[in-house]
mmCIF file with all atom_site columns, C-alpha atoms in Angstrom:
data_model
loop_
_atom_site.group_PDB
_atom_site.id
_atom_site.type_symbol
_atom_site.label_atom_id
_atom_site.label_alt_id
_atom_site.label_comp_id
_atom_site.label_asym_id
_atom_site.label_entity_id
_atom_site.label_seq_id
_atom_site.pdbx_PDB_ins_code
_atom_site.Cartn_x
_atom_site.Cartn_y
_atom_site.Cartn_z
_atom_site.occupancy
_atom_site.B_iso_or_equiv
_atom_site.pdbx_formal_charge
_atom_site.auth_seq_id
_atom_site.auth_comp_id
_atom_site.auth_asym_id
_atom_site.auth_atom_id
_atom_site.pdbx_PDB_model_num
ATOM 1   C CA . MET A 1 1   ? 134.648 221.215 -50.802 1.00 91.00 ? 1   MET A CA 1
ATOM 2   C CA . ILE A 1 2   ? 134.964 220.474 -53.799 1.00 93.00 ? 2   ILE A CA 1
ATOM 3   C CA . GLU A 1 3   ? 135.326 224.097 -55.014 1.00 95.00 ? 3   GLU A CA 1
ATOM 4   C CA . PHE A 1 4   ? 137.483 224.980 -51.779 1.00 94.00 ? 4   PHE A CA 1
ATOM 5   C CA . ILE A 1 5   ? 139.977 222.344 -52.842 1.00 94.00 ? 5   ILE A CA 1
ATOM 6   C CA . LYS A 1 6   ? 140.371 223.736 -56.947 1.00 94.00 ? 6   LYS A CA 1
ATOM 7   C CA . GLU A 1 7   ? 140.036 227.444 -55.460 1.00 96.00 ? 7   GLU A CA 1
ATOM 8   C CA . MET A 1 8   ? 143.902 226.977 -53.105 1.00 95.00 ? 8   MET A CA 1
ATOM 9   C CA . TYR A 1 9   ? 145.003 224.923 -55.627 1.00 95.00 ? 9   TYR A CA 1
ATOM 10  C CA . LYS A 1 10  ? 144.257 227.586 -58.130 1.00 96.00 ? 10  LYS A CA 1
ATOM 11  C CA . LYS A 1 11  ? 145.868 230.301 -55.597 1.00 96.00 ? 11  LYS A CA 1
ATOM 12  C CA . TYR A 1 12  ? 149.432 227.607 -54.807 1.00 96.00 ? 12  TYR A CA 1
ATOM 13  C CA . GLU A 1 13  ? 149.252 226.264 -58.346 1.00 97.00 ? 13  GLU A CA 1
ATOM 14  C CA . GLU A 1 14  ? 153.051 227.173 -58.544 1.00 96.00 ? 14  GLU A CA 1
ATOM 15  C CA . VAL A 1 15  ? 153.939 226.338 -55.278 1.00 95.00 ? 15  VAL A CA 1
ATOM 16  C CA . ILE A 1 16  ? 151.970 223.445 -54.874 1.00 97.00 ? 16  ILE A CA 1
ATOM 17  C CA . ASN A 1 17  ? 153.191 221.821 -58.401 1.00 97.00 ? 17  ASN A CA 1
ATOM 18  C CA . TYR A 1 18  ? 156.994 222.917 -56.927 1.00 96.00 ? 18  TYR A CA 1
ATOM 19  C CA . LEU A 1 19  ? 156.533 220.332 -54.454 1.00 95.00 ? 19  LEU A CA 1
ATOM 20  C CA . PHE A 1 20  ? 154.967 217.339 -56.311 1.00 97.00 ? 20  PHE A CA 1
ATOM 21  C CA . PHE A 1 21  ? 157.295 217.996 -58.595 1.00 97.00 ? 21  PHE A CA 1
ATOM 22  C CA . GLY A 1 22  ? 160.594 218.318 -56.034 1.00 94.00 ? 22  GLY A CA 1
ATOM 23  C CA . PHE A 1 23  ? 159.279 215.381 -54.732 1.00 94.00 ? 23  PHE A CA 1
ATOM 24  C CA . LEU A 1 24  ? 159.582 213.172 -57.811 1.00 96.00 ? 24  LEU A CA 1
ATOM 25  C CA . ALA A 1 25  ? 162.830 215.211 -58.583 1.00 94.00 ? 25  ALA A CA 1
ATOM 26  C CA . PHE A 1 26  ? 164.125 213.402 -55.175 1.00 91.00 ? 26  PHE A CA 1
ATOM 27  C CA . LEU A 1 27  ? 162.544 209.974 -56.686 1.00 93.00 ? 27  LEU A CA 1
ATOM 28  C CA . VAL A 1 28  ? 164.170 210.413 -59.937 1.00 95.00 ? 28  VAL A CA 1
ATOM 29  C CA . ASN A 1 29  ? 167.313 210.858 -57.788 1.00 90.00 ? 29  ASN A CA 1
ATOM 30  C CA . MET A 1 30  ? 167.173 208.165 -55.608 1.00 92.00 ? 30  MET A CA 1
ATOM 31  C CA . ILE A 1 31  ? 166.178 205.947 -58.318 1.00 95.00 ? 31  ILE A CA 1
ATOM 32  C CA . ALA A 1 32  ? 169.569 206.971 -60.534 1.00 94.00 ? 32  ALA A CA 1
ATOM 33  C CA . TYR A 1 33  ? 171.623 206.073 -57.432 1.00 90.00 ? 33  TYR A CA 1
ATOM 34  C CA . ALA A 1 34  ? 170.278 202.576 -56.811 1.00 92.00 ? 34  ALA A CA 1
ATOM 35  C CA . ALA A 1 35  ? 169.877 202.278 -60.053 1.00 95.00 ? 35  ALA A CA 1
ATOM 36  C CA . ALA A 1 36  ? 174.456 203.762 -60.761 1.00 93.00 ? 36  ALA A CA 1
ATOM 37  C CA . ALA A 1 37  ? 175.204 201.439 -57.353 1.00 90.00 ? 37  ALA A CA 1
ATOM 38  C CA . LYS A 1 38  ? 174.144 198.955 -58.698 1.00 92.00 ? 38  LYS A CA 1
ATOM 39  C CA . VAL A 1 39  ? 175.608 198.302 -62.368 1.00 97.00 ? 39  VAL A CA 1
ATOM 40  C CA . LEU A 1 40  ? 178.649 200.016 -60.859 1.00 95.00 ? 40  LEU A CA 1
ATOM 41  C CA . GLY A 1 41  ? 179.456 197.734 -56.695 1.00 92.00 ? 41  GLY A CA 1
ATOM 42  C CA . ALA A 1 42  ? 179.263 200.820 -55.397 1.00 85.00 ? 42  ALA A CA 1
ATOM 43  C CA . ASP A 1 43  ? 179.187 200.523 -51.280 1.00 78.00 ? 43  ASP A CA 1
ATOM 44  C CA . ASN A 1 44  ? 180.813 201.196 -48.603 1.00 72.00 ? 44  ASN A CA 1
ATOM 45  C CA . ASP A 1 45  ? 183.776 199.757 -49.322 1.00 77.00 ? 45  ASP A CA 1
ATOM 46  C CA . ASN A 1 46  ? 184.324 201.778 -52.913 1.00 79.00 ? 46  ASN A CA 1
ATOM 47  C CA . VAL A 1 47  ? 183.397 205.140 -51.596 1.00 78.00 ? 47  VAL A CA 1
ATOM 48  C CA . ILE A 1 48  ? 184.605 206.714 -55.388 1.00 89.00 ? 48  ILE A CA 1
ATOM 49  C CA . LEU A 1 49  ? 181.972 204.672 -56.808 1.00 88.00 ? 49  LEU A CA 1
ATOM 50  C CA . VAL A 1 50  ? 179.261 206.168 -54.779 1.00 85.00 ? 50  VAL A CA 1
ATOM 51  C CA . LEU A 1 51  ? 180.131 209.551 -55.282 1.00 86.00 ? 51  LEU A CA 1
ATOM 52  C CA . VAL A 1 52  ? 180.332 208.925 -58.988 1.00 89.00 ? 52  VAL A CA 1
ATOM 53  C CA . SER A 1 53  ? 177.029 207.321 -57.904 1.00 90.00 ? 53  SER A CA 1
ATOM 54  C CA . THR A 1 54  ? 175.553 209.723 -56.441 1.00 87.00 ? 54  THR A CA 1
ATOM 55  C CA . ALA A 1 55  ? 177.218 212.763 -59.267 1.00 91.00 ? 55  ALA A CA 1
ATOM 56  C CA . PHE A 1 56  ? 175.214 210.498 -61.837 1.00 92.00 ? 56  PHE A CA 1
ATOM 57  C CA . ALA A 1 57  ? 171.776 211.580 -59.959 1.00 92.00 ? 57  ALA A CA 1
ATOM 58  C CA . TRP A 1 58  ? 172.238 214.513 -59.385 1.00 92.00 ? 58  TRP A CA 1
ATOM 59  C CA . VAL A 1 59  ? 173.189 215.678 -63.134 1.00 94.00 ? 59  VAL A CA 1
ATOM 60  C CA . VAL A 1 60  ? 169.506 212.839 -63.670 1.00 96.00 ? 60  VAL A CA 1
ATOM 61  C CA . ALA A 1 61  ? 167.450 214.413 -61.114 1.00 94.00 ? 61  ALA A CA 1
ATOM 62  C CA . VAL A 1 62  ? 168.202 218.175 -62.256 1.00 95.00 ? 62  VAL A CA 1
ATOM 63  C CA . LEU A 1 63  ? 167.636 217.372 -65.858 1.00 97.00 ? 63  LEU A CA 1
ATOM 64  C CA . PHE A 1 64  ? 164.175 215.802 -64.368 1.00 97.00 ? 64  PHE A CA 1
ATOM 65  C CA . ALA A 1 65  ? 164.044 219.062 -62.605 1.00 97.00 ? 65  ALA A CA 1
ATOM 66  C CA . TYR A 1 66  ? 164.830 221.583 -64.796 1.00 98.00 ? 66  TYR A CA 1
ATOM 67  C CA . TRP A 1 67  ? 162.199 220.637 -66.749 1.00 98.00 ? 67  TRP A CA 1
ATOM 68  C CA . THR A 1 68  ? 159.420 220.013 -64.991 1.00 98.00 ? 68  THR A CA 1
ATOM 69  C CA . ASN A 1 69  ? 159.983 223.312 -63.074 1.00 97.00 ? 69  ASN A CA 1
ATOM 70  C CA . ARG A 1 70  ? 160.389 224.774 -66.727 1.00 97.00 ? 70  ARG A CA 1
ATOM 71  C CA . THR A 1 71  ? 156.808 223.080 -68.420 1.00 97.00 ? 71  THR A CA 1
ATOM 72  C CA . PHE A 1 72  ? 154.791 221.991 -65.476 1.00 97.00 ? 72  PHE A CA 1
ATOM 73  C CA . VAL A 1 73  ? 155.655 225.388 -62.771 1.00 97.00 ? 73  VAL A CA 1
ATOM 74  C CA . PHE A 1 74  ? 156.355 228.063 -63.722 1.00 96.00 ? 74  PHE A CA 1
ATOM 75  C CA . LYS A 1 75  ? 155.673 228.046 -67.511 1.00 96.00 ? 75  LYS A CA 1
ATOM 76  C CA . SER A 1 76  ? 158.735 229.131 -69.251 1.00 96.00 ? 76  SER A CA 1
ATOM 77  C CA . GLU A 1 77  ? 157.173 230.983 -72.224 1.00 94.00 ? 77  GLU A CA 1
ATOM 78  C CA . ILE A 1 78  ? 160.840 231.488 -73.242 1.00 94.00 ? 78  ILE A CA 1
ATOM 79  C CA . THR A 1 79  ? 161.387 229.177 -77.193 1.00 94.00 ? 79  THR A CA 1
ATOM 80  C CA . ASN A 1 80  ? 164.101 230.764 -78.946 1.00 95.00 ? 80  ASN A CA 1
ATOM 81  C CA . LYS A 1 81  ? 167.834 229.015 -78.786 1.00 97.00 ? 81  LYS A CA 1
ATOM 82  C CA . SER A 1 82  ? 169.997 231.256 -76.842 1.00 96.00 ? 82  SER A CA 1
ATOM 83  C CA . GLY A 1 83  ? 166.622 232.447 -74.945 1.00 95.00 ? 83  GLY A CA 1
ATOM 84  C CA . VAL A 1 84  ? 166.304 228.027 -73.665 1.00 96.00 ? 84  VAL A CA 1
ATOM 85  C CA . LYS A 1 85  ? 169.967 227.300 -73.369 1.00 97.00 ? 85  LYS A CA 1
ATOM 86  C CA . LYS A 1 86  ? 170.632 230.665 -71.104 1.00 96.00 ? 86  LYS A CA 1
ATOM 87  C CA . GLU A 1 87  ? 167.547 230.083 -69.142 1.00 96.00 ? 87  GLU A CA 1
ATOM 88  C CA . PHE A 1 88  ? 168.973 226.304 -68.629 1.00 97.00 ? 88  PHE A CA 1
ATOM 89  C CA . PHE A 1 89  ? 172.900 227.366 -67.622 1.00 97.00 ? 89  PHE A CA 1
ATOM 90  C CA . SER A 1 90  ? 171.201 229.904 -65.369 1.00 96.00 ? 90  SER A CA 1
ATOM 91  C CA . PHE A 1 91  ? 169.114 227.030 -63.693 1.00 97.00 ? 91  PHE A CA 1
ATOM 92  C CA . ILE A 1 92  ? 171.726 224.519 -63.634 1.00 97.00 ? 92  ILE A CA 1
ATOM 93  C CA . SER A 1 93  ? 174.591 227.748 -62.024 1.00 97.00 ? 93  SER A CA 1
ATOM 94  C CA . ALA A 1 94  ? 171.194 227.921 -59.635 1.00 96.00 ? 94  ALA A CA 1
ATOM 95  C CA . ARG A 1 95  ? 172.420 223.938 -58.331 1.00 95.00 ? 95  ARG A CA 1
ATOM 96  C CA . ILE A 1 96  ? 174.958 224.287 -57.750 1.00 95.00 ? 96  ILE A CA 1
ATOM 97  C CA . VAL A 1 97  ? 175.201 226.787 -55.744 1.00 95.00 ? 97  VAL A CA 1
ATOM 98  C CA . THR A 1 98  ? 173.079 226.030 -53.844 1.00 93.00 ? 98  THR A CA 1
ATOM 99  C CA . GLY A 1 99  ? 174.338 222.254 -54.381 1.00 90.00 ? 99  GLY A CA 1
ATOM 100 C CA . LEU A 1 100 ? 177.532 223.947 -52.423 1.00 91.00 ? 100 LEU A CA 1
ATOM 101 C CA . MET A 1 101 ? 175.624 225.572 -50.112 1.00 91.00 ? 101 MET A CA 1
ATOM 102 C CA . GLU A 1 102 ? 174.625 222.240 -48.703 1.00 88.00 ? 102 GLU A CA 1
ATOM 103 C CA . LEU A 1 103 ? 177.938 220.832 -48.051 1.00 88.00 ? 103 LEU A CA 1
ATOM 104 C CA . VAL A 1 104 ? 178.972 223.999 -46.419 1.00 91.00 ? 104 VAL A CA 1
ATOM 105 C CA . ILE A 1 105 ? 175.563 223.978 -44.370 1.00 91.00 ? 105 ILE A CA 1
ATOM 106 C CA . MET A 1 106 ? 176.273 220.480 -43.588 1.00 87.00 ? 106 MET A CA 1
ATOM 107 C CA . TYR A 1 107 ? 180.429 220.511 -42.695 1.00 87.00 ? 107 TYR A CA 1
ATOM 108 C CA . ILE A 1 108 ? 179.332 222.996 -39.916 1.00 92.00 ? 108 ILE A CA 1
ATOM 109 C CA . MET A 1 109 ? 175.973 221.897 -38.572 1.00 88.00 ? 109 MET A CA 1
ATOM 110 C CA . VAL A 1 110 ? 177.864 218.623 -38.052 1.00 86.00 ? 110 VAL A CA 1
ATOM 111 C CA . ASP A 1 111 ? 181.829 218.432 -37.816 1.00 85.00 ? 111 ASP A CA 1
ATOM 112 C CA . PHE A 1 112 ? 181.676 221.574 -35.515 1.00 85.00 ? 112 PHE A CA 1
ATOM 113 C CA . ALA A 1 113 ? 178.263 221.975 -33.549 1.00 90.00 ? 113 ALA A CA 1
ATOM 114 C CA . ASN A 1 114 ? 177.855 218.300 -32.934 1.00 88.00 ? 114 ASN A CA 1
ATOM 115 C CA . VAL A 1 115 ? 174.527 218.556 -34.638 1.00 86.00 ? 115 VAL A CA 1
ATOM 116 C CA . ASP A 1 116 ? 173.286 214.778 -36.255 1.00 85.00 ? 116 ASP A CA 1
ATOM 117 C CA . ASP A 1 117 ? 173.400 214.887 -39.448 1.00 84.00 ? 117 ASP A CA 1
ATOM 118 C CA . PHE A 1 118 ? 169.639 213.020 -40.494 1.00 77.00 ? 118 PHE A CA 1
ATOM 119 C CA . ILE A 1 119 ? 168.754 216.189 -38.459 1.00 90.00 ? 119 ILE A CA 1
ATOM 120 C CA . SER A 1 120 ? 171.840 219.067 -40.832 1.00 87.00 ? 120 SER A CA 1
ATOM 121 C CA . LYS A 1 121 ? 170.456 216.916 -44.264 1.00 86.00 ? 121 LYS A CA 1
ATOM 122 C CA . PHE A 1 122 ? 166.545 217.943 -43.050 1.00 87.00 ? 122 PHE A CA 1
ATOM 123 C CA . ILE A 1 123 ? 167.695 221.654 -42.503 1.00 92.00 ? 123 ILE A CA 1
ATOM 124 C CA . CYS A 1 124 ? 169.739 221.547 -45.113 1.00 88.00 ? 124 CYS A CA 1
ATOM 125 C CA . ASN A 1 125 ? 167.157 219.780 -47.515 1.00 86.00 ? 125 ASN A CA 1
ATOM 126 C CA . VAL A 1 126 ? 165.012 222.582 -45.880 1.00 89.00 ? 126 VAL A CA 1
ATOM 127 C CA . ILE A 1 127 ? 166.658 225.233 -46.923 1.00 93.00 ? 127 ILE A CA 1
ATOM 128 C CA . VAL A 1 128 ? 168.061 224.712 -50.673 1.00 91.00 ? 128 VAL A CA 1
ATOM 129 C CA . ILE A 1 129 ? 164.162 223.652 -51.521 1.00 91.00 ? 129 ILE A CA 1
ATOM 130 C CA . VAL A 1 130 ? 163.115 226.814 -50.611 1.00 92.00 ? 130 VAL A CA 1
ATOM 131 C CA . SER A 1 131 ? 166.426 228.736 -51.593 1.00 94.00 ? 131 SER A CA 1
ATOM 132 C CA . ASN A 1 132 ? 165.724 226.530 -55.590 1.00 94.00 ? 132 ASN A CA 1
ATOM 133 C CA . TYR A 1 133 ? 162.242 228.247 -56.233 1.00 95.00 ? 133 TYR A CA 1
ATOM 134 C CA . ILE A 1 134 ? 163.604 231.676 -55.088 1.00 95.00 ? 134 ILE A CA 1
ATOM 135 C CA . PHE A 1 135 ? 166.240 231.242 -57.771 1.00 95.00 ? 135 PHE A CA 1
ATOM 136 C CA . SER A 1 136 ? 163.708 229.523 -59.646 1.00 95.00 ? 136 SER A CA 1
ATOM 137 C CA . LYS A 1 137 ? 160.954 232.400 -59.489 1.00 93.00 ? 137 LYS A CA 1
ATOM 138 C CA . LEU A 1 138 ? 163.358 235.386 -58.888 1.00 94.00 ? 138 LEU A CA 1
ATOM 139 C CA . TRP A 1 139 ? 165.833 234.532 -61.783 1.00 93.00 ? 139 TRP A CA 1
ATOM 140 C CA . VAL A 1 140 ? 165.895 231.762 -63.885 1.00 95.00 ? 140 VAL A CA 1
ATOM 141 C CA . PHE A 1 141 ? 162.400 232.046 -65.138 1.00 94.00 ? 141 PHE A CA 1
ATOM 142 C CA . LYS A 1 142 ? 161.411 235.079 -63.953 1.00 87.00 ? 142 LYS A CA 1
ATOM 143 C CA . LYS A 1 143 ? 158.644 236.510 -65.693 1.00 79.00 ? 143 LYS A CA 1
ATOM 144 C CA . GLN A 1 144 ? 159.791 238.844 -69.140 1.00 68.00 ? 144 GLN A CA 1
ATOM 145 C CA . LYS A 1 145 ? 158.133 241.831 -68.929 1.00 63.00 ? 145 LYS A CA 1
#
C-alpha cells in the first residue's frame, strides 16, 4: 500500500503539491486578513478597512503562493535576477487576471443570475484555482527548453 501511495504521489506530485500549497496559501490569506482586520478595527461598519485588510491579505497570500509555487510545485530553475524578476511579474500578472475574473464572475452570478453568494464563491474558487494552475504551468513556470 505504501508503494502504491508513493507511486501515485510521484505520478501526480505537481498537482498534489499545488493543491497542498494552495490550501496553505488560503490559510495564510485568512490569517493575514484576520490580523489586519483586528489591528485596523475592520468590521461591517468600516467597509474601507475591510477592503484594506482584504488587499493586504491578498498581497501576503500571493507572495507566499509565488514562493511555494516556484520552490515546491513547479521547481523553477531560473536563478538569474532578470529571469526571476520576469517570472515574478508574470505570476503577479496572472493572479491579477484571475482575481479580476473572479470579481466579474461573482458579479454576474450573484447580481444577474441570482445564484447564492456562497455557491458563487465556491464555483469561482474552482475556476480560479484551475486557471491559476494553467497560467502557472503554461506561462509563468514554463520549463525552458
